[in-house]
mmCIF file of N, CA and C in Angstrom:
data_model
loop_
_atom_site.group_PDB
_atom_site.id
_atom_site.type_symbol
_atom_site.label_atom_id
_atom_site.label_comp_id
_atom_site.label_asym_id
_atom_site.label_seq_id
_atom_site.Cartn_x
_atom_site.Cartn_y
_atom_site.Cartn_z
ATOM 1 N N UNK A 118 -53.643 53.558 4.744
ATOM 2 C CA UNK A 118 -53.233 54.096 6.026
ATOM 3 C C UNK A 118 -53.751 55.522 6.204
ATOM 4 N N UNK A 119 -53.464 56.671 5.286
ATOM 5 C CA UNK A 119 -54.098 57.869 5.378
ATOM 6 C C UNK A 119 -55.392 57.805 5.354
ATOM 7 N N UNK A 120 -56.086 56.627 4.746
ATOM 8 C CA UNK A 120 -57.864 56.874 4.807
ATOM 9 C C UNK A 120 -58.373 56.607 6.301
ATOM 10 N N UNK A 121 -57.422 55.696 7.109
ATOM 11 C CA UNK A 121 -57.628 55.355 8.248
ATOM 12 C C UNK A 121 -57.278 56.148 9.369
ATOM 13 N N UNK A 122 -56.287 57.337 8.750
ATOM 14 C CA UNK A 122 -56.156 58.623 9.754
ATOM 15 C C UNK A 122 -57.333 59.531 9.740
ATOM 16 N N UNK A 123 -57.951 59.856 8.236
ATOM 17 C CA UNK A 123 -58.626 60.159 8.080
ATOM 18 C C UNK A 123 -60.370 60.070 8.836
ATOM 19 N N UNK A 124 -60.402 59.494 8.504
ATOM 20 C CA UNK A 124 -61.873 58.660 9.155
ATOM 21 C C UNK A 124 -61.678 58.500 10.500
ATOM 22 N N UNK A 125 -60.222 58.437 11.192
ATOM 23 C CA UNK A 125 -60.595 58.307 12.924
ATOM 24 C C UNK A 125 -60.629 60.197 13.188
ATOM 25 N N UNK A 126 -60.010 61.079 12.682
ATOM 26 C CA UNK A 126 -60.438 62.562 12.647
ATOM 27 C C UNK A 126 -61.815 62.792 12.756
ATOM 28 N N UNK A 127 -62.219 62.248 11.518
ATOM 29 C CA UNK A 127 -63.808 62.614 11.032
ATOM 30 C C UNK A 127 -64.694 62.249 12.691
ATOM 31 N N UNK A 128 -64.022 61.134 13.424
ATOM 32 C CA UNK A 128 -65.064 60.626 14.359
ATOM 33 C C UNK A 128 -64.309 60.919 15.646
ATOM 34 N N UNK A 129 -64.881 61.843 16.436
ATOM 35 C CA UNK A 129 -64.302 62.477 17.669
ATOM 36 C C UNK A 129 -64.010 61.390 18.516
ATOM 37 N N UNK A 130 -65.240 60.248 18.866
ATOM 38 C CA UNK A 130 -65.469 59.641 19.475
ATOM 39 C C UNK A 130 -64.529 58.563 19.442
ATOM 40 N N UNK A 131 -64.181 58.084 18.550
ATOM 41 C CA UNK A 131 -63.069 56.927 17.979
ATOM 42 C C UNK A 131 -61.634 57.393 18.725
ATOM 43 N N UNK A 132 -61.172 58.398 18.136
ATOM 44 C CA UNK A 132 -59.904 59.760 18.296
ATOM 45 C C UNK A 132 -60.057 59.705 19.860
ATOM 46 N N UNK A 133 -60.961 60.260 20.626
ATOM 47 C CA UNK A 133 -60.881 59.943 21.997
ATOM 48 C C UNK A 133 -60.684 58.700 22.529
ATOM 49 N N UNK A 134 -61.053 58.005 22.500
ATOM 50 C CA UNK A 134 -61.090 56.288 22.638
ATOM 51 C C UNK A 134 -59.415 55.784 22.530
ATOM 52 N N UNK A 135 -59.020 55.958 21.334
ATOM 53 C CA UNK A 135 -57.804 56.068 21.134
ATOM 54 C C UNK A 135 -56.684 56.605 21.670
ATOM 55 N N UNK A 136 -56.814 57.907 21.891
ATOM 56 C CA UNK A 136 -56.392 58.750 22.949
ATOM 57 C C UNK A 136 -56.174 58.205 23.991
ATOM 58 N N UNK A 137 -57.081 57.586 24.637
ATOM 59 C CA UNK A 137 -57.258 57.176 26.374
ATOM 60 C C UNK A 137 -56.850 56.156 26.332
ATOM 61 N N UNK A 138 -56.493 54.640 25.035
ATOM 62 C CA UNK A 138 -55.804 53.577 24.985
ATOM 63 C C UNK A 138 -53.970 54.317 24.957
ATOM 64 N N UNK A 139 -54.342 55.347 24.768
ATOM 65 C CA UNK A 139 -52.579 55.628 24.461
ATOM 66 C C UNK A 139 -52.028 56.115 26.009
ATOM 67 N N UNK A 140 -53.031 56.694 26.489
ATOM 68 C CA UNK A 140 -52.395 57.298 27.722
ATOM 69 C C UNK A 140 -52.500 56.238 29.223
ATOM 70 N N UNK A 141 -53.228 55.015 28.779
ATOM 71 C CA UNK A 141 -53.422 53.922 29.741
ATOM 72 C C UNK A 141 -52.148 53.098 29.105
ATOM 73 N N UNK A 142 -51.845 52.973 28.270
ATOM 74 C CA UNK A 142 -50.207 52.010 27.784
ATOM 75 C C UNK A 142 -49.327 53.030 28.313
ATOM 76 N N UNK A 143 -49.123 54.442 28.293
ATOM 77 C CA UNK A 143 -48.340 55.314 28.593
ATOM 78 C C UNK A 143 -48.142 55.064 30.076
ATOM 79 N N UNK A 144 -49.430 54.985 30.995
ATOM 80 C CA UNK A 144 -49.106 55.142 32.217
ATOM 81 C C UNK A 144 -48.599 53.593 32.568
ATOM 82 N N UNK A 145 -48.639 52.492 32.256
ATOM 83 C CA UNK A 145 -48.719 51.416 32.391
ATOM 84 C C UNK A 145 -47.109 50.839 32.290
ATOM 85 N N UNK A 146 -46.417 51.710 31.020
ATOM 86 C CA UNK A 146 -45.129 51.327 30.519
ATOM 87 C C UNK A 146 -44.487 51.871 32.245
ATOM 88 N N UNK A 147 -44.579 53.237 32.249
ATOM 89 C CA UNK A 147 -44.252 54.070 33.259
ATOM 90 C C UNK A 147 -43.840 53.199 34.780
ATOM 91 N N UNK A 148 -45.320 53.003 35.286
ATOM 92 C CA UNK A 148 -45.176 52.401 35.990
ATOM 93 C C UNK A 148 -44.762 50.835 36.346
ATOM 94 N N UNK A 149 -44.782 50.161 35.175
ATOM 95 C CA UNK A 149 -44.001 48.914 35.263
ATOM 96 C C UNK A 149 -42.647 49.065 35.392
ATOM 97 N N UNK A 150 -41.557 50.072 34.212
ATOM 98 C CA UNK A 150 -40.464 50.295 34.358
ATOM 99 C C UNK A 150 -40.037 50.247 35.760
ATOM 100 N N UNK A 151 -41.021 51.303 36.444
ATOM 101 C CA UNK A 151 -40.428 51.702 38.188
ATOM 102 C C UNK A 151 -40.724 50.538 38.867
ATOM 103 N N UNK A 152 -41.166 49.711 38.751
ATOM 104 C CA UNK A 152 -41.311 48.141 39.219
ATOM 105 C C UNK A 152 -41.015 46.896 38.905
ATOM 106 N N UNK A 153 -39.731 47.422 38.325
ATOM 107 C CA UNK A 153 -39.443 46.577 37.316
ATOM 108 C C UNK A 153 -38.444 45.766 38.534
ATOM 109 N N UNK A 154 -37.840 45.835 39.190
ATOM 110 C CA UNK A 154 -37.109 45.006 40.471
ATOM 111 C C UNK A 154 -37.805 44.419 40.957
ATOM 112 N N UNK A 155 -38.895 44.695 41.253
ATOM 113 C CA UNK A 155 -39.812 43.979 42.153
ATOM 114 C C UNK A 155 -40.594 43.281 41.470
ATOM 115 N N UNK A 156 -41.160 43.173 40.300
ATOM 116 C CA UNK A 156 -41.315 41.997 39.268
ATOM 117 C C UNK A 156 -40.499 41.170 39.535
ATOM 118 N N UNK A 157 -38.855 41.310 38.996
ATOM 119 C CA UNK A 157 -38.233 40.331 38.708
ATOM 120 C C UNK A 157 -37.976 39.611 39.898
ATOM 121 N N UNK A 158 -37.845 40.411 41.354
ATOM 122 C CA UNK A 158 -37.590 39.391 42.659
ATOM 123 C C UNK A 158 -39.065 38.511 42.399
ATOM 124 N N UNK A 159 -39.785 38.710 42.457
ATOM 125 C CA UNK A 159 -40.906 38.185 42.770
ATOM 126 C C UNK A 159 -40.807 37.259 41.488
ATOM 127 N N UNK A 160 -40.518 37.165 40.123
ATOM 128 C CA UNK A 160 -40.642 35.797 39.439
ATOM 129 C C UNK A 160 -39.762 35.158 39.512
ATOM 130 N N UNK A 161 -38.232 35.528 40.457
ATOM 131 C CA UNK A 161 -37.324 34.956 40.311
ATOM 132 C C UNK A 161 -37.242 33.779 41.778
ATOM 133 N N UNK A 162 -37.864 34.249 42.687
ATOM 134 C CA UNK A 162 -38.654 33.813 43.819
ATOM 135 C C UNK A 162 -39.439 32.765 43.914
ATOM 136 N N UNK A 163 -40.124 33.067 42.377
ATOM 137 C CA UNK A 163 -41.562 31.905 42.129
ATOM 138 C C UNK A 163 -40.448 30.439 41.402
ATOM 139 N N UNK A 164 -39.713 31.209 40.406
ATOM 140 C CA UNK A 164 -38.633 30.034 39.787
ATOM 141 C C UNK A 164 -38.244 29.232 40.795
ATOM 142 N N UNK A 165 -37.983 29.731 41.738
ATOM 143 C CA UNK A 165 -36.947 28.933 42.798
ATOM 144 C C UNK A 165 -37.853 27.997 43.539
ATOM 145 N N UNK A 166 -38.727 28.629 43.192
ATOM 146 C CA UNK A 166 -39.287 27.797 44.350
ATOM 147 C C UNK A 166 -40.408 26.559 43.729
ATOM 148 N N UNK A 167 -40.951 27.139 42.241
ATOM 149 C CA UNK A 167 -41.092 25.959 41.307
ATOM 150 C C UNK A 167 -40.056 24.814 40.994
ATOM 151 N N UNK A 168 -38.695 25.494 41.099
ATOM 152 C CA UNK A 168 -37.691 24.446 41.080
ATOM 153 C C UNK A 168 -37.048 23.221 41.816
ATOM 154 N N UNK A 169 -37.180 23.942 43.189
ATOM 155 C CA UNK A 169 -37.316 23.173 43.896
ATOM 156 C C UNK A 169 -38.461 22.267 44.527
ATOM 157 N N UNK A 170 -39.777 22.245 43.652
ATOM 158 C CA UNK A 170 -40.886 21.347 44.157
ATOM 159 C C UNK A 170 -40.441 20.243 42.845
ATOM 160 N N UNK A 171 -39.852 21.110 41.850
ATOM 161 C CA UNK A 171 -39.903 19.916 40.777
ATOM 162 C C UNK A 171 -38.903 18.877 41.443
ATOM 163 N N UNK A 172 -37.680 19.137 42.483
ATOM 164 C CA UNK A 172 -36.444 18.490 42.535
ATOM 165 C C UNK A 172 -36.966 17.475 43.678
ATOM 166 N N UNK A 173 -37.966 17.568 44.373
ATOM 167 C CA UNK A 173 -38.453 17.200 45.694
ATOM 168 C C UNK A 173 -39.154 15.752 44.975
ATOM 169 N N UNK A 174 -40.557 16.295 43.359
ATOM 170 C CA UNK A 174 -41.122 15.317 43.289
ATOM 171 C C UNK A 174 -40.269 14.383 42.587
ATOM 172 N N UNK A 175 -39.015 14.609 42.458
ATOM 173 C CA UNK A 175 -38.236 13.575 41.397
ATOM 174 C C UNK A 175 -38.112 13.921 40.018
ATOM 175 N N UNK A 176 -38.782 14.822 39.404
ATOM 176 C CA UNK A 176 -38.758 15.146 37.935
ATOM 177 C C UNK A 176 -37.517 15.278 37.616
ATOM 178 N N UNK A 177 -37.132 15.009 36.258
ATOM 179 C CA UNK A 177 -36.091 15.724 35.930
ATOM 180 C C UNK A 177 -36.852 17.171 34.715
ATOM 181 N N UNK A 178 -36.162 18.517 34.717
ATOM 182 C CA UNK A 178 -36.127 19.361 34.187
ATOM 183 C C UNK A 178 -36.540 19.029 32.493
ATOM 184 N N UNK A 179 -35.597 18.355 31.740
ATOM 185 C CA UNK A 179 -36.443 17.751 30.786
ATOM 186 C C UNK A 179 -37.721 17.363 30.611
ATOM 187 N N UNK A 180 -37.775 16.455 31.553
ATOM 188 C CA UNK A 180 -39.834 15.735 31.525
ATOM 189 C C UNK A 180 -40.456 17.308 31.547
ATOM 190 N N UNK A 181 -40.243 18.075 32.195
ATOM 191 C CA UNK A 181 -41.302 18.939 32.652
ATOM 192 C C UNK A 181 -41.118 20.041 31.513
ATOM 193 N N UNK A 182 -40.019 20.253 30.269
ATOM 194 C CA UNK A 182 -40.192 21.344 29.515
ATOM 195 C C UNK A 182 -40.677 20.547 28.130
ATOM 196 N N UNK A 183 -40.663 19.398 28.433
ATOM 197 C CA UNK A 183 -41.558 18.509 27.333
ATOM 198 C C UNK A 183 -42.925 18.338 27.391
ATOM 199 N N UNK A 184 -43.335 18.076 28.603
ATOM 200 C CA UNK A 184 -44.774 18.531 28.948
ATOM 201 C C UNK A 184 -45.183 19.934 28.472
ATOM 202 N N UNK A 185 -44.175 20.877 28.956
ATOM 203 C CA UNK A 185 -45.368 22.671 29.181
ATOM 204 C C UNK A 185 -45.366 22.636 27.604
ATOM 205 N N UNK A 186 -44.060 22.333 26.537
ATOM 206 C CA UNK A 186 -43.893 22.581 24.914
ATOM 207 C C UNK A 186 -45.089 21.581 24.685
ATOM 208 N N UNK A 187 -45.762 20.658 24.467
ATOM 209 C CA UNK A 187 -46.761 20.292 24.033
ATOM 210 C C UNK A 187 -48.116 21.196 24.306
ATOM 211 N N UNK A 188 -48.290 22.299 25.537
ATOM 212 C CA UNK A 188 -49.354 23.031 25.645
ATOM 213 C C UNK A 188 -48.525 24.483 25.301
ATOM 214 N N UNK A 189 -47.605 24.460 24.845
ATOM 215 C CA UNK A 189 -47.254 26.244 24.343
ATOM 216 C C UNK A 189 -47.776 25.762 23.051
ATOM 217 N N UNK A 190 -47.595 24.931 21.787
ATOM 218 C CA UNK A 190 -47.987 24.909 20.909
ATOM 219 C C UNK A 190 -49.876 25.230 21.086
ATOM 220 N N UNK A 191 -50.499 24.704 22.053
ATOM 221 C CA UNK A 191 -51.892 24.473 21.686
ATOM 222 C C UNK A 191 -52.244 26.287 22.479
ATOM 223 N N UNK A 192 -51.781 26.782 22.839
ATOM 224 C CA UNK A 192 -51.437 27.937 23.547
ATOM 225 C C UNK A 192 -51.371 29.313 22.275
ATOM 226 N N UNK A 193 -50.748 28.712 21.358
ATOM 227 C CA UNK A 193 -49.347 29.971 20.936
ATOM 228 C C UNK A 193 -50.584 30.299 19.577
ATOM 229 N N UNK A 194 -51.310 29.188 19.030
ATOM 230 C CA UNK A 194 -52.632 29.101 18.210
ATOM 231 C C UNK A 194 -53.830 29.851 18.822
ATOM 232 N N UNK A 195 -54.070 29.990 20.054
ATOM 233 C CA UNK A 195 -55.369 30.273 20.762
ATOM 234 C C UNK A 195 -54.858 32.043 20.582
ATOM 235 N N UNK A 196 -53.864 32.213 21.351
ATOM 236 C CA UNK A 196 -53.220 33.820 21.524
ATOM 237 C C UNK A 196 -53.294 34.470 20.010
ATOM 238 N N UNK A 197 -52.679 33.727 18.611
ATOM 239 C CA UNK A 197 -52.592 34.514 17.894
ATOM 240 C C UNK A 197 -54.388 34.663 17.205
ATOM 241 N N UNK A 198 -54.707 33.647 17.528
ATOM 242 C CA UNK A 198 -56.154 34.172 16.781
ATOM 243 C C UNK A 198 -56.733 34.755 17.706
ATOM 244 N N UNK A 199 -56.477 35.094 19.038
ATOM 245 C CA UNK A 199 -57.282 36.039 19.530
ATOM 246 C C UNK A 199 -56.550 37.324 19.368
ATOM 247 N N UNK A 200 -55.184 37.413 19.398
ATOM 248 C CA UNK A 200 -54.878 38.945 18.596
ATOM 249 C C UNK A 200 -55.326 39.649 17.433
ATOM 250 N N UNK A 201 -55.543 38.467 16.141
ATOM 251 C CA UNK A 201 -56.668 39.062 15.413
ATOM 252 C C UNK A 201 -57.760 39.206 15.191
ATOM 253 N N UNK A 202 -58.553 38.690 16.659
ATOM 254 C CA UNK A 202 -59.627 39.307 17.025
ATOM 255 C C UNK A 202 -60.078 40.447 17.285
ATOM 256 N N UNK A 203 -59.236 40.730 18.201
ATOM 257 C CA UNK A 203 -59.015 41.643 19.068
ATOM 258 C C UNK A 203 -58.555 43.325 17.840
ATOM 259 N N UNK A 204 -57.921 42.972 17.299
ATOM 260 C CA UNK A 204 -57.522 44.322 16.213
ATOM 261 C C UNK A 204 -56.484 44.683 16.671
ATOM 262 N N UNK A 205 -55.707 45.478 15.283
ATOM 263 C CA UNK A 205 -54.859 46.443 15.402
ATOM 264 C C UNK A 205 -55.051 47.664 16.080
ATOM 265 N N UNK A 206 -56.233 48.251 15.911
ATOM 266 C CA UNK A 206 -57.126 49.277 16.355
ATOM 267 C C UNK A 206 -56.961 49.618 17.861
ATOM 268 N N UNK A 207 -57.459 48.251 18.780
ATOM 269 C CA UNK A 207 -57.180 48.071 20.057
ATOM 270 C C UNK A 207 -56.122 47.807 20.532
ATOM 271 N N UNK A 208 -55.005 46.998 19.967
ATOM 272 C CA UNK A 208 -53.276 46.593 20.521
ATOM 273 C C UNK A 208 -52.878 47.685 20.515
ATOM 274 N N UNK A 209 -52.871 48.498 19.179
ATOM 275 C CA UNK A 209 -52.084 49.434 18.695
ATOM 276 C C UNK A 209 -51.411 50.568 19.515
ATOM 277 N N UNK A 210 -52.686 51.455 20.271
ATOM 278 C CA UNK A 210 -52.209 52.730 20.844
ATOM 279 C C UNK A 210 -52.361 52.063 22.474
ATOM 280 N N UNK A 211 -52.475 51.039 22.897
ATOM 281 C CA UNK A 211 -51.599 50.771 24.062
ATOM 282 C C UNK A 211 -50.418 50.679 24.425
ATOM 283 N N UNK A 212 -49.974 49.435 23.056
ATOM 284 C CA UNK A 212 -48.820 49.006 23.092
ATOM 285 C C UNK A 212 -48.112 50.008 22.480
ATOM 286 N N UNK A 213 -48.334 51.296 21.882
ATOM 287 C CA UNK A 213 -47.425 52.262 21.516
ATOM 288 C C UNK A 213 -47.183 53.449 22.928
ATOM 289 N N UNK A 214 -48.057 53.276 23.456
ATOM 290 C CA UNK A 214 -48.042 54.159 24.661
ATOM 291 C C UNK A 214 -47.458 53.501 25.799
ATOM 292 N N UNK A 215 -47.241 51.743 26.009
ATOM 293 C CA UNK A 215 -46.517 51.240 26.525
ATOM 294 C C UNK A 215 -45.470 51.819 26.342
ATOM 295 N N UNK A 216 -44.719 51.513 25.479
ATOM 296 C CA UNK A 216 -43.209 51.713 25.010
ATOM 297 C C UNK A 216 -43.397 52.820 24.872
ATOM 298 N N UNK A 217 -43.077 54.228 24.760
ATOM 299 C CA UNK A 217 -43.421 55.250 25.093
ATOM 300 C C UNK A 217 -43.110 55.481 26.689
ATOM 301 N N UNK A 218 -43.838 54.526 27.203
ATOM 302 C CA UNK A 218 -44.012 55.211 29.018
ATOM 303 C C UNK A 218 -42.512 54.369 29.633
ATOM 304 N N UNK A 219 -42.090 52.838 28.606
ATOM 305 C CA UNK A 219 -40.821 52.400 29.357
ATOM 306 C C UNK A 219 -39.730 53.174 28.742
ATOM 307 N N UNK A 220 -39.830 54.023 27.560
ATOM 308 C CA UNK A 220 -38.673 54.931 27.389
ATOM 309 C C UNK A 220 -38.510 56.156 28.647
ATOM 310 N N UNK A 221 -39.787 56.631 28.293
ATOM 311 C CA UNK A 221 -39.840 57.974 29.225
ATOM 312 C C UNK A 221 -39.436 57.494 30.774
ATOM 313 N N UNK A 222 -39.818 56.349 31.371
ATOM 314 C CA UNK A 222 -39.237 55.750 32.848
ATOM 315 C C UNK A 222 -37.550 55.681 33.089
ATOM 316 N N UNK A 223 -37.470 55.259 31.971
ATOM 317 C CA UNK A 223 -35.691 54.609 31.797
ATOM 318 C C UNK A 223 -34.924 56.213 31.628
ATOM 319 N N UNK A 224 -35.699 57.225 30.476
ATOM 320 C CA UNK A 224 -34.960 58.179 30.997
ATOM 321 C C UNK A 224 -34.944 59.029 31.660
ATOM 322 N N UNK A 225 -35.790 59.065 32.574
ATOM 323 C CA UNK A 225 -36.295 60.151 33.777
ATOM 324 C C UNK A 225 -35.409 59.560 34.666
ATOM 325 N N UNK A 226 -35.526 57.837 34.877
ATOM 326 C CA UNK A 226 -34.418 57.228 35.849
ATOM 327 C C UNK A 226 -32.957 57.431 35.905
ATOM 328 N N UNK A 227 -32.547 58.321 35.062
ATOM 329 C CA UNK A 227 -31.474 57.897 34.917
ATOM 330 C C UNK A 227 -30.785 59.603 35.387
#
């Protein structure tokens, strides 16, 4: 871990890069927090209204979470090997600057 602090120092260019993944999760947490109502009307909106096409074509609720669970499994395989594609390197100082920006939202909101 310290050789890896190390070596992103040594390289300005990396350290910046990094930097600008932290302050794009930062602004990102931020502004989702403050939109965070209007997310949820809007998926809670989409539920209802997925729900009621399922009730129209006859499904029952079962059939249809037996269907989507046969493609979350073939799903949940594709996502994790593309997270370790993708790196720690790159998740890392977004998703730390995410959380970061939904703390700092929640307590500025308050």
């Amino acid at each position: 871990m310290l050789d890896i602090l190390v070596q992103l120092f040594q390289n300005p260019m990396a350290f910046v890069v990094i930097l600008i993944e932290f302050v794009l999760g930062l602004s990102l947490g931020y502004v989702s927090i403050k939109a965070l109502k209007y997310i949820l009307a809007l998926v809670a909106v989409l539920v209802a209204g997925a729900l009621l096409n399922i009730w129209s074509l006859g499904l029952s609720l079962e059939v249809l979470v037996g269907r989507f669970g046969e493609y979350a499994f073939r799903v949940k395989d594709l996502m994790v090997g593309l997270a370790g594609a993708i790196g720690l390197l790159t998740l890392g100082p977004v998703t730390i600057g995410f959380i970061v920006g939904v703390v700092v939202a929640a307590v500025k909101g308050k």
